[in-house]
Short mmCIF file of C-alpha atoms in Angstrom, two decimals:
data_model
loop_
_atom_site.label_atom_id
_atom_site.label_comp_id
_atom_site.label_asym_id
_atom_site.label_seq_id
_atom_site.Cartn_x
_atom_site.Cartn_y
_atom_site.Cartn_z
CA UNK A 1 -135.42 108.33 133.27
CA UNK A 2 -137.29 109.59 130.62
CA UNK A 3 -138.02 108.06 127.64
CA UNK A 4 -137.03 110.27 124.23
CA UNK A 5 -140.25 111.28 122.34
CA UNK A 6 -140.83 109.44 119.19
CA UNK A 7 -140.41 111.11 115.41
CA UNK A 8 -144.11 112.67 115.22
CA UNK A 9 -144.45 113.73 118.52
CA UNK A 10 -144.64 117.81 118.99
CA UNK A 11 -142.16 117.42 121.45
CA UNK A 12 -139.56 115.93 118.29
CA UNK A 13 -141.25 118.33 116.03
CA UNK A 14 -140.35 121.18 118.18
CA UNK A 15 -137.01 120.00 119.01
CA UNK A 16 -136.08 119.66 115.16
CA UNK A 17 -137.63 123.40 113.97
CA UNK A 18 -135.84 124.63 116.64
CA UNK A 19 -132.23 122.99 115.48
CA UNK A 20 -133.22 124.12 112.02
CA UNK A 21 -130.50 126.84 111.18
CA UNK A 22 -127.44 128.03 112.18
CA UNK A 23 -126.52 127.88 115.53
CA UNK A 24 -123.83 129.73 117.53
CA UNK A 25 -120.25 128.60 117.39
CA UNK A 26 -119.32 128.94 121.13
CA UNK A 27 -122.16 126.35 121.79
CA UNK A 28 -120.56 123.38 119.52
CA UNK A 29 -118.74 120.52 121.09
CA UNK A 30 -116.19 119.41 117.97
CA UNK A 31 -115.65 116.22 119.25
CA UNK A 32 -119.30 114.82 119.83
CA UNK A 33 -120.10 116.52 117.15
CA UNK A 34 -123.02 117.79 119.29
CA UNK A 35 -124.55 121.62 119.00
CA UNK A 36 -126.32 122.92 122.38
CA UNK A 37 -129.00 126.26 121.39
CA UNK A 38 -128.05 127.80 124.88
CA UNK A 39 -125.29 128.09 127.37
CA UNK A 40 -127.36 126.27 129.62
CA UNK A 41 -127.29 123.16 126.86
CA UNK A 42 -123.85 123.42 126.83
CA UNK A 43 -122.66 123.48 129.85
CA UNK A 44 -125.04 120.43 131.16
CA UNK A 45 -123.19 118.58 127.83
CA UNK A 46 -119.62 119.46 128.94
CA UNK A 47 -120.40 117.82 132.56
CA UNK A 48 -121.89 114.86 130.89
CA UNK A 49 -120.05 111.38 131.05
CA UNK A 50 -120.58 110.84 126.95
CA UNK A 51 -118.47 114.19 126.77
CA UNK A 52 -115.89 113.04 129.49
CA UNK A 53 -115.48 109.67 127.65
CA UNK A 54 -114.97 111.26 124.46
CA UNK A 55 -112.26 113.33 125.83
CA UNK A 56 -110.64 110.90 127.03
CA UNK A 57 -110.14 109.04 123.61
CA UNK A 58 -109.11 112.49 122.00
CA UNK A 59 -106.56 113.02 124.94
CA UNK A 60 -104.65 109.78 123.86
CA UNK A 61 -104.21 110.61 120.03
CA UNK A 62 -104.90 114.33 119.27
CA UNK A 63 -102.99 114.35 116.54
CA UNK A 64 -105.39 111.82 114.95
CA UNK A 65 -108.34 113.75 115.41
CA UNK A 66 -107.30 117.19 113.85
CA UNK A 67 -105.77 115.51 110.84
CA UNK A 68 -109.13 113.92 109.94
CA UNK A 69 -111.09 116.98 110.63
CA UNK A 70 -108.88 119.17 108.36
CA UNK A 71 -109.34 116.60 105.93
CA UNK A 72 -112.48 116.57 106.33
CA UNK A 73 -112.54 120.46 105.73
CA UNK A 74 -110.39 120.33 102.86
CA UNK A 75 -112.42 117.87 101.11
CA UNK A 76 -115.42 119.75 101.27
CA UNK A 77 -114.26 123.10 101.07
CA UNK A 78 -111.97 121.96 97.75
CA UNK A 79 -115.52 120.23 96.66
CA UNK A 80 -117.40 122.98 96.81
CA UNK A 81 -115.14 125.40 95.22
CA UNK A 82 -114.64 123.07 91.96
CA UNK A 83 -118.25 122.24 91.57
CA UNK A 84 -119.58 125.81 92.43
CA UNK A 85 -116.92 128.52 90.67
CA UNK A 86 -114.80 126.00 88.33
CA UNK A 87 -111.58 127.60 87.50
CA UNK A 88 -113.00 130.90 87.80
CA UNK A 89 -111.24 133.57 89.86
CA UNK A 90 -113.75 134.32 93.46
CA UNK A 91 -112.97 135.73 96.88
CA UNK A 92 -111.92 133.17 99.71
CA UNK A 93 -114.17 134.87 101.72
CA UNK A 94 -116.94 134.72 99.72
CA UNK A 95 -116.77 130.60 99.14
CA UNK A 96 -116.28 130.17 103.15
CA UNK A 97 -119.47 131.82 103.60
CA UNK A 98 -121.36 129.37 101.45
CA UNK A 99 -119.46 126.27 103.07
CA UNK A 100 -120.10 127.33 106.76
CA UNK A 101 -124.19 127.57 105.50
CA UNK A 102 -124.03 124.26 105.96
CA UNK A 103 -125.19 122.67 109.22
CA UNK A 104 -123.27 119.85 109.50
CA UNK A 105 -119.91 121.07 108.20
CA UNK A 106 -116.70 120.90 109.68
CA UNK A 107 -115.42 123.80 111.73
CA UNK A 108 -112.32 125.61 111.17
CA UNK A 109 -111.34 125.87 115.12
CA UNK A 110 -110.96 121.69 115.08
CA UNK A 111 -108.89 121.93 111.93
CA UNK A 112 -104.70 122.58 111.85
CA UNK A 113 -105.50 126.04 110.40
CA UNK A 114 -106.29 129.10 112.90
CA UNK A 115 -107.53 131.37 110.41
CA UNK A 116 -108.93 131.83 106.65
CA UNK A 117 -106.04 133.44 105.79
CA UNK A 118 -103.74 130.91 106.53
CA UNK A 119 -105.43 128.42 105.16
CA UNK A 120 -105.44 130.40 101.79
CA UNK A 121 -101.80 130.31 101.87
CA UNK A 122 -101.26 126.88 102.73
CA UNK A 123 -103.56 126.20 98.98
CA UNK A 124 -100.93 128.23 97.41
CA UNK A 125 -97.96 126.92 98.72
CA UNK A 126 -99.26 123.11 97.90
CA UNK A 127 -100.48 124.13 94.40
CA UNK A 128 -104.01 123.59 95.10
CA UNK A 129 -104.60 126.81 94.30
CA UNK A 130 -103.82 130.36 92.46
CA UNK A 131 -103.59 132.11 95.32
CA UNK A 132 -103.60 136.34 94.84
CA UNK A 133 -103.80 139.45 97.66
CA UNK A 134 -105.76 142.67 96.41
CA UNK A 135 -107.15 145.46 98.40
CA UNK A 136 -110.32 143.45 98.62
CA UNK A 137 -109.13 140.57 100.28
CA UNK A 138 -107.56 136.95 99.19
CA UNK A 139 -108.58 135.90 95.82
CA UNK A 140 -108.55 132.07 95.03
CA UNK A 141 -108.56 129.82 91.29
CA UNK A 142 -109.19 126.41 91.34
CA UNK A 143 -106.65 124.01 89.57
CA UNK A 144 -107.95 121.38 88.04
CA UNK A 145 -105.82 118.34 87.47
CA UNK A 146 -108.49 116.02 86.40
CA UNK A 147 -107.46 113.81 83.09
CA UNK A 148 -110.10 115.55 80.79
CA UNK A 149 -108.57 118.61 81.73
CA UNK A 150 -105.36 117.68 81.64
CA UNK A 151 -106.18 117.00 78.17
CA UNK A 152 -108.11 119.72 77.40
CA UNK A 153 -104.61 122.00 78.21
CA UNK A 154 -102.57 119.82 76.44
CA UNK A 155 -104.76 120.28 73.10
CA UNK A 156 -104.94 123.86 73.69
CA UNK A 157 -101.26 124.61 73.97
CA UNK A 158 -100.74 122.55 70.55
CA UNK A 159 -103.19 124.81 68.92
CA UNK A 160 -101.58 127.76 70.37
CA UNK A 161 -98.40 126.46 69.28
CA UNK A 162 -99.55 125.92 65.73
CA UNK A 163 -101.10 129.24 65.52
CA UNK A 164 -97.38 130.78 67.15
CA UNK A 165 -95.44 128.61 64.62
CA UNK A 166 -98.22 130.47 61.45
CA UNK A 167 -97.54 133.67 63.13
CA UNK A 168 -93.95 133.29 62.74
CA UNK A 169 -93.86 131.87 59.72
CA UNK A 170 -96.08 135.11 58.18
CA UNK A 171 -93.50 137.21 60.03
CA UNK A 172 -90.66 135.37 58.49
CA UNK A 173 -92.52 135.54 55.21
CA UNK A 174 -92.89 139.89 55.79
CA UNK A 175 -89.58 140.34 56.95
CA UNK A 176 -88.20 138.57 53.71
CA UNK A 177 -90.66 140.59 51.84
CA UNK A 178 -89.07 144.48 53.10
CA UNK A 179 -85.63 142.96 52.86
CA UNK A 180 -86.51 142.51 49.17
CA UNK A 181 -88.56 145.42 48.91
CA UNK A 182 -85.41 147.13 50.25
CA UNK A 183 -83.02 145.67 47.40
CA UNK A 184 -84.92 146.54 44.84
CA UNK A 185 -85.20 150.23 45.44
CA UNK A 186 -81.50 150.63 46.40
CA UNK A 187 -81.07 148.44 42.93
CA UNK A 188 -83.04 151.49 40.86
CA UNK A 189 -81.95 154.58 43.01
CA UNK A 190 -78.10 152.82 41.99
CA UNK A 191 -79.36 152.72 38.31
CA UNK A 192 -80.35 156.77 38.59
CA UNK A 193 -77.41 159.45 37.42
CA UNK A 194 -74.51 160.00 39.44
CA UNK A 195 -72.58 162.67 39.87
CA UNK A 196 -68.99 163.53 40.75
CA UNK A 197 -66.77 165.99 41.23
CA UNK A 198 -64.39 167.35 37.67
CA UNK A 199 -61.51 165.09 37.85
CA UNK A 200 -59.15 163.61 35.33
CA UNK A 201 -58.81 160.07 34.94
CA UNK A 202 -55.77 159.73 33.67
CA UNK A 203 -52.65 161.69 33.64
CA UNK A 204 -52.46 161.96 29.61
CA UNK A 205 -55.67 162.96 29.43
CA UNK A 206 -55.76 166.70 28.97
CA UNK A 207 -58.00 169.03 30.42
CA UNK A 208 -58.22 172.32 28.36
CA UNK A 209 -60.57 175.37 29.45
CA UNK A 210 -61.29 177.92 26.60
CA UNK A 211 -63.22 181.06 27.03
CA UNK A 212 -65.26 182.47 23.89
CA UNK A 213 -65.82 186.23 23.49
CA UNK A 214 -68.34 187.67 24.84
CA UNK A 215 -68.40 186.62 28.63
CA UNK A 216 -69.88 182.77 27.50
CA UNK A 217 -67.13 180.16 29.05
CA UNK A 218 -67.46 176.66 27.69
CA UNK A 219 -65.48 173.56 28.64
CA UNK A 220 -63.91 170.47 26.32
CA UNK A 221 -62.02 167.42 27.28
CA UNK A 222 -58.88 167.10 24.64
CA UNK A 223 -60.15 168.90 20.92
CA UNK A 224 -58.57 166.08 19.38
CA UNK A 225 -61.07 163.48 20.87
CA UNK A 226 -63.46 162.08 18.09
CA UNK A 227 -66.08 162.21 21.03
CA UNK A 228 -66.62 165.66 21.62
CA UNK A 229 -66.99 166.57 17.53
CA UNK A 230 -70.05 168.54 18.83
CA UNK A 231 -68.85 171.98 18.80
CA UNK A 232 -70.21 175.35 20.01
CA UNK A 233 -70.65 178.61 18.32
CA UNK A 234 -71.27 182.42 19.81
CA UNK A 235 -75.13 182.08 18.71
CA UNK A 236 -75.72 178.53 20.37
CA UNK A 237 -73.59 180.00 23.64
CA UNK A 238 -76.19 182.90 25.24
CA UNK A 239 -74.52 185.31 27.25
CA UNK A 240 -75.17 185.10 31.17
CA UNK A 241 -77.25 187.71 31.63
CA UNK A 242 -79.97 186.29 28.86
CA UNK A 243 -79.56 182.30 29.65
CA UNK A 244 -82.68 181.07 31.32
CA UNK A 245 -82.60 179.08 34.89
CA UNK A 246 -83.60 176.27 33.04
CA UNK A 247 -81.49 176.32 30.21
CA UNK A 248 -78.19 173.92 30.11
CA UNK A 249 -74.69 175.22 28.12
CA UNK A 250 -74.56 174.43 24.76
CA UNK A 251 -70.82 172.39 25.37
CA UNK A 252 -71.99 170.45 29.12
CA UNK A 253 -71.86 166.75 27.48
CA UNK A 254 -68.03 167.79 26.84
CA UNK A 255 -66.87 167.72 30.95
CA UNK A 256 -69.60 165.38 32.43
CA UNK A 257 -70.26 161.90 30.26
CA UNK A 258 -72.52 160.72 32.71
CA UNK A 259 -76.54 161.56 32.42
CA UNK A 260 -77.53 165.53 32.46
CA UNK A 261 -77.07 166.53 36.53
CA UNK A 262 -79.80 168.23 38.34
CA UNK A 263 -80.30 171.98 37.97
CA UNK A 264 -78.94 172.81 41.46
CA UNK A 265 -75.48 170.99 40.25
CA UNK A 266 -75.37 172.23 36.60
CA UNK A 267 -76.20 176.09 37.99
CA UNK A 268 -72.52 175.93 40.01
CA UNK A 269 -70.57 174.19 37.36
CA UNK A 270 -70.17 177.38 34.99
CA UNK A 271 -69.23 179.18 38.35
CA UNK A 272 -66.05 176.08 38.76
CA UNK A 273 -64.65 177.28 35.07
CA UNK A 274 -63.87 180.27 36.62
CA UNK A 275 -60.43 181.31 38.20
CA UNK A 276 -62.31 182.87 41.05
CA UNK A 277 -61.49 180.72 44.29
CA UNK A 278 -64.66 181.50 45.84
CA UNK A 279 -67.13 180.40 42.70
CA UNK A 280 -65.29 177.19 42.93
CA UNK A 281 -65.89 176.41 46.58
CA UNK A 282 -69.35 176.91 46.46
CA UNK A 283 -69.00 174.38 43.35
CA UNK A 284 -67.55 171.68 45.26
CA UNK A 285 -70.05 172.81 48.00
CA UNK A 286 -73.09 172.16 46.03
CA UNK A 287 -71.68 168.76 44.69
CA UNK A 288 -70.87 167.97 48.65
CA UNK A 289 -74.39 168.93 49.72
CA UNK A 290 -75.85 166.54 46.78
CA UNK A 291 -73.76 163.74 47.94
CA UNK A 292 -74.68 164.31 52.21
CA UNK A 293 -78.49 164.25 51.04
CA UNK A 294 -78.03 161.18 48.49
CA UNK A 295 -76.41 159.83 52.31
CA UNK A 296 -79.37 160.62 54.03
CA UNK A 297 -81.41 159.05 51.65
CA UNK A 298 -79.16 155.80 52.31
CA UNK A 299 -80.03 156.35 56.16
CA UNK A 300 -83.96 156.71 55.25
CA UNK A 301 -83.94 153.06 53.71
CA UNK A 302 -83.40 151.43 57.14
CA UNK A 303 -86.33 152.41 58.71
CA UNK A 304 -88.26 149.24 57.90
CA UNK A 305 -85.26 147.20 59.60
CA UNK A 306 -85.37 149.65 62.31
CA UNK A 307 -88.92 149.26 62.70
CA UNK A 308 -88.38 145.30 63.13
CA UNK A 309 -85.55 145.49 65.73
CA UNK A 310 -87.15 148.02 67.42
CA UNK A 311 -90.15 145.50 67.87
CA UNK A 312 -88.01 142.61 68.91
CA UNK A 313 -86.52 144.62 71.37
CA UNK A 314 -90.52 146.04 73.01
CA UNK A 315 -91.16 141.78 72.97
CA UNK A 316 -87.55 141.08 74.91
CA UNK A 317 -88.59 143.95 76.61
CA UNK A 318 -92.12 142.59 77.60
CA UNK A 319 -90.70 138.86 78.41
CA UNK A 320 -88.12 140.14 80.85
CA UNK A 321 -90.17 142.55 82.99
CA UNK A 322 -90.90 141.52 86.20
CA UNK A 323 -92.20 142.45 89.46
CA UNK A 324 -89.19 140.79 91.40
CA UNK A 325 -85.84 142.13 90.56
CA UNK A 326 -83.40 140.61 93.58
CA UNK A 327 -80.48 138.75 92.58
CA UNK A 328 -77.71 136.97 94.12
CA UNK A 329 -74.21 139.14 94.16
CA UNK A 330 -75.40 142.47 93.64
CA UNK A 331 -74.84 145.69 95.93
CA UNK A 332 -77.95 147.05 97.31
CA UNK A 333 -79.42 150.00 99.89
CA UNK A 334 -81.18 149.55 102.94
CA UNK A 335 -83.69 152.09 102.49
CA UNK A 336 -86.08 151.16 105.99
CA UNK A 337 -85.85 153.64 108.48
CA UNK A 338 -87.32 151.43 111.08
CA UNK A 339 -84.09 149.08 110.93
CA UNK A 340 -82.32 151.65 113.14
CA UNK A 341 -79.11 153.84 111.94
CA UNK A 342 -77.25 150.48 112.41
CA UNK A 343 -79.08 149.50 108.68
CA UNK A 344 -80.65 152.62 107.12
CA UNK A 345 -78.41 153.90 104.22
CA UNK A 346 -76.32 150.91 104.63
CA UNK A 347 -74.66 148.86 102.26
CA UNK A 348 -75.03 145.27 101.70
CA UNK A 349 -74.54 142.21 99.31
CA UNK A 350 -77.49 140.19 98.37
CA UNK A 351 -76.54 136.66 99.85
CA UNK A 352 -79.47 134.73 99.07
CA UNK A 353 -82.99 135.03 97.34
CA UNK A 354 -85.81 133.85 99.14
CA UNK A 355 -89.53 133.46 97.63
CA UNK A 356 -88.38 135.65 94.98
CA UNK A 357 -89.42 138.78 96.75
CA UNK A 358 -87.52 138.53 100.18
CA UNK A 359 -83.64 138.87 100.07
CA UNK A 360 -80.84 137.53 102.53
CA UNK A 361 -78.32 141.01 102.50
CA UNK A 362 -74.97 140.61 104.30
CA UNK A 363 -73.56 144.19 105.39
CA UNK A 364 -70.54 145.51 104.07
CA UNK A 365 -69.55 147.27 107.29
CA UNK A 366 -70.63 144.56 110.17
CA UNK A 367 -70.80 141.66 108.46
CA UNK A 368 -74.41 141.06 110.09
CA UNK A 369 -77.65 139.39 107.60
CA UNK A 370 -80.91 140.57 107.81
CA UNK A 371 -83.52 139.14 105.71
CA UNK A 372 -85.12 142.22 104.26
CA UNK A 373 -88.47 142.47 101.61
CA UNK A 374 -87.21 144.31 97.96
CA UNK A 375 -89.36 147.20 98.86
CA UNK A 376 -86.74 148.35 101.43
CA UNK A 377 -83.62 147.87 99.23
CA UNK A 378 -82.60 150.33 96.13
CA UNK A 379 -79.85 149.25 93.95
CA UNK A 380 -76.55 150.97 93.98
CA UNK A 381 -74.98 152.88 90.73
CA UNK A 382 -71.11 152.30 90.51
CA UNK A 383 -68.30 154.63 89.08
CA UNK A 384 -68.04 154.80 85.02
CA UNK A 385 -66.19 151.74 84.17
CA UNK A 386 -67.61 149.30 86.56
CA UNK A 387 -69.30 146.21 86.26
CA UNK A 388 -73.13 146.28 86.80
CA UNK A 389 -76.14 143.70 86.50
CA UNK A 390 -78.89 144.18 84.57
CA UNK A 391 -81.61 143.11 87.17
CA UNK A 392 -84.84 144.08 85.24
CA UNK A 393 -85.56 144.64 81.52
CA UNK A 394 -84.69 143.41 77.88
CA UNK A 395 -81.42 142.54 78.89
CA UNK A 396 -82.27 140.70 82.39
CA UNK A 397 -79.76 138.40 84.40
CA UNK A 398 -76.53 139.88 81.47
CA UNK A 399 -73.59 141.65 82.67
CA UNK A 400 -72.24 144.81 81.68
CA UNK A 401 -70.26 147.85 81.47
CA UNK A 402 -71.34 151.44 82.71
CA UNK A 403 -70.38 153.40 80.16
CA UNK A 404 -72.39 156.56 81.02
CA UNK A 405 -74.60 158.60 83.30
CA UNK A 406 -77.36 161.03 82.54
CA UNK A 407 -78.45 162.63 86.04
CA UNK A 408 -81.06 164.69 84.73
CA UNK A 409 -83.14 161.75 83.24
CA UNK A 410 -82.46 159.24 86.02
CA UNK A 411 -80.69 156.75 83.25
CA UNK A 412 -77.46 155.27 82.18
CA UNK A 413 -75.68 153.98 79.31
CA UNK A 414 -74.24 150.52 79.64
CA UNK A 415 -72.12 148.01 77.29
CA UNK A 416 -73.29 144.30 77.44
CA UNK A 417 -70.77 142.26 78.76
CA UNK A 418 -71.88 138.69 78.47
CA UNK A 419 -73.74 136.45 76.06
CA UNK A 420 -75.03 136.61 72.49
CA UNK A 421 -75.64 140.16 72.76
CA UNK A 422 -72.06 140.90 74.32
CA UNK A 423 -70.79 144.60 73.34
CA UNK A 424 -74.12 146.09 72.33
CA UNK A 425 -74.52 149.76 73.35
CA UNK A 426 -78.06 150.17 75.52
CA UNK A 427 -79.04 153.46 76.36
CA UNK A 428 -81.43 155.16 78.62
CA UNK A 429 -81.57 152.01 80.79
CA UNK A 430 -83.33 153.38 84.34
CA UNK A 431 -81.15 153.17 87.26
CA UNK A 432 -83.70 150.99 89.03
CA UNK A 433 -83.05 148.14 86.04
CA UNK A 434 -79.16 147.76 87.11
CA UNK A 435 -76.86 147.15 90.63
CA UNK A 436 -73.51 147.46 91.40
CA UNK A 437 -71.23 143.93 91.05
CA UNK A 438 -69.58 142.50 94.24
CA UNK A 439 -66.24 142.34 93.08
#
């Protein structure tokens, strides 16, 4: 037998540049930890009685043996991904090529997972990892759950919390602000003149109409009244044909006690002393048109408040948009093809909800489940009057009415039927954000 070269020999010095490196896979024995350079190596190590004894010992606990090499793996995989990326988003694959650089580490094929993939997926399921699939492969985040950064989150959710709690204080503080913005301007436009229609305000009170020669009309409430001493001559009265556009009746404080109207009013009010029927239409016309706009202006001074539900809606809005919209009761499509005409364009109730995105759907018809992904389902849009769940949206997980459908936009018009918000009118909610009840 002969004896192994010692550590400065060339023979050792040959033997270790040529082990320097990589080596192939297929020529590794896992459990003598033992790589051959040739298949010559390898087979001469398989039919060695080392190799046989080994075996023999893995033969009579396997289980033993694969649970400490994918510990073994885990530990250093988990190592290097905390030490070398952090918390930072990377690419699975990229990290196991760094890890398998390393001579001596422990190969996947002796470990409980087959592939990289599943072993990505087993991280996410345990919470090791933040586990996400793009078009560029798996994506992994480390989690750290070390004390310092346990700590470290802790502090900097109680500074976001104090900087949410200012920011709703200052929007407490703006809203109060426009509310009393909003007073104060109804307060002065309800201090301006207002105007109103010639009535009488009492039944004694007399209402006399005189007309003066010369084609002037003038108006007086009750000649007797100390009130209206002013009087009115054929000088101070111009005729119609020479009174300016911007020049009032000499007698108009007699028949309106209030503040001088605006010219649009004052023009039609000679035109309502006159018997003619039409004149006094387009009187009460004018006075109607001045009161619609005064409404309008009454509509105008909501827009702040409009403004601010109209935001909290966009943030409920925000919140309660998701990517996963199955929920337990509702009436939904089979919309696979592949299924077979036994499923496609079916009808089914969701049964179950499993890993938010896969659904358990009994069949109306047969009475057979399927498990089935969202993709292939569509939700189902009941007669006018039926219940419906909101699935997606501001109003998320509330029941409600259909109260309307609008074809052309792809939308309805529902009634909440449940909860805080219970008899609010929503519009143009999509027909993808709601699903027939199972009654």
């Amino acid at each position: 037998m002969s004896k192994k070269p010692g550590f400065l020999t060339p023979k050792a010095i040959s033997n270790r540049i040529k082990s320097k490196g990589l080596q192939k896979l297929r020529w590794f024995c896992q459990m003598c930890q033992k790589q051959c350079r040739d298949e010559n190596g390898f087979k001469c190590h398989m039919m060695s009685e080392a190799h046989q004894r080994q075996m023999l010992l893995v033969a009579e606990n396997p289980g033993m043996y694969i649970g400490g090499f994918s510990d073994q793996f885990l530990k250093d995989f988990m190592w290097l991904l905390s030490r070398s990326y952090g918390t930072r988003r990377v690419s699975a694959n990229e990290v196991y090529q760094v890890y398998i650089k390393d001579k001596n580490h422990s190969h996947m094929n002796a470990t409980r997972w087959e592939t990289l993939t599943g072993f990505v997926c087993w991280l996410g399921k345990t919470g090791l990892c933040e586990v996400e699939h793009t078009e560029k492969g798996w994506f992994i985040k480390y989690i750290d759950r070390s004390p310092e950064a346990m700590e470290r989150e802790a502090a900097s959710a109680k500074k976001d919390k104090m900087e949410k709690d200012d920011d709703e204080r200052a929007r407490k503080v703006i809203d109060q602000q426009i509310a009393r913005a909003l007073a104060t301007k109804g307060e002065q436009e309800d201090e301006g003149p207002t105007y109103t229609e010639l009535q009488r305000t009492s039944e004694e009170e007399k209402v006399v109409f005189s007309l003066k020669p010369g084609g002037a009309s003038a108006a007086t409430v009750d000649p007797t009244d100390p009130t209206n001493s002013r009087g009115s001559s054929p000088q101070d009265e111009p005729s119609p044909t020479s009174t300016p556009s911007n020049q009032l009746p000499g007698n108009s404080e007699g028949f309106i006690k209030s503040k001088p109207p605006p010219l649009t009013v004052v023009q039609s009010l000679p035109n309502a002393l006159k018997s003619s029927k039409p004149s006094t239409t387009s009187g009460r016309e004018s006075v109607s048109s001045h009161k619609s706009s005064k409404n309008a202006g009454q509509k105008r001074k909501l827009t702040a408040l409009d403004e601010i539900r109209l935001r909290e809606e966009e943030h409920k809005e925000k919140r309660n948009r998701r990517d996963n919209w199955i929920t337990e009761g509702i009436v939904v499509k089979v919309v696979h093809s592949k299924l077979g005409e036994r499923f496609y364009k079916k009808k089914g109730v969701v049964s179950g909800v499993k890993e938010e995105f896969s659904a358990v759907v009994e069949m109306l018809e047969t009475g057979d489940k399927i498990r089935i992904d969202q993709a292939h389902l569509e939700t189902v849009i009941p007669a006018i009057g039926k219940s419906v769940q909101v699935v997606n949206g501001a109003y998320r997980g509330h029941r409600a009415i259909l109260e309307a459908l609008d074809t052309k936009n792809f939308c309805v018009t529902i009634q909440i039927d449940q909860g805080p918000a219970r008899g609010r009118i929503v519009e143009r909610v999509p027909y993808e954000d709601i699903s027939k009840l199972h009654s």
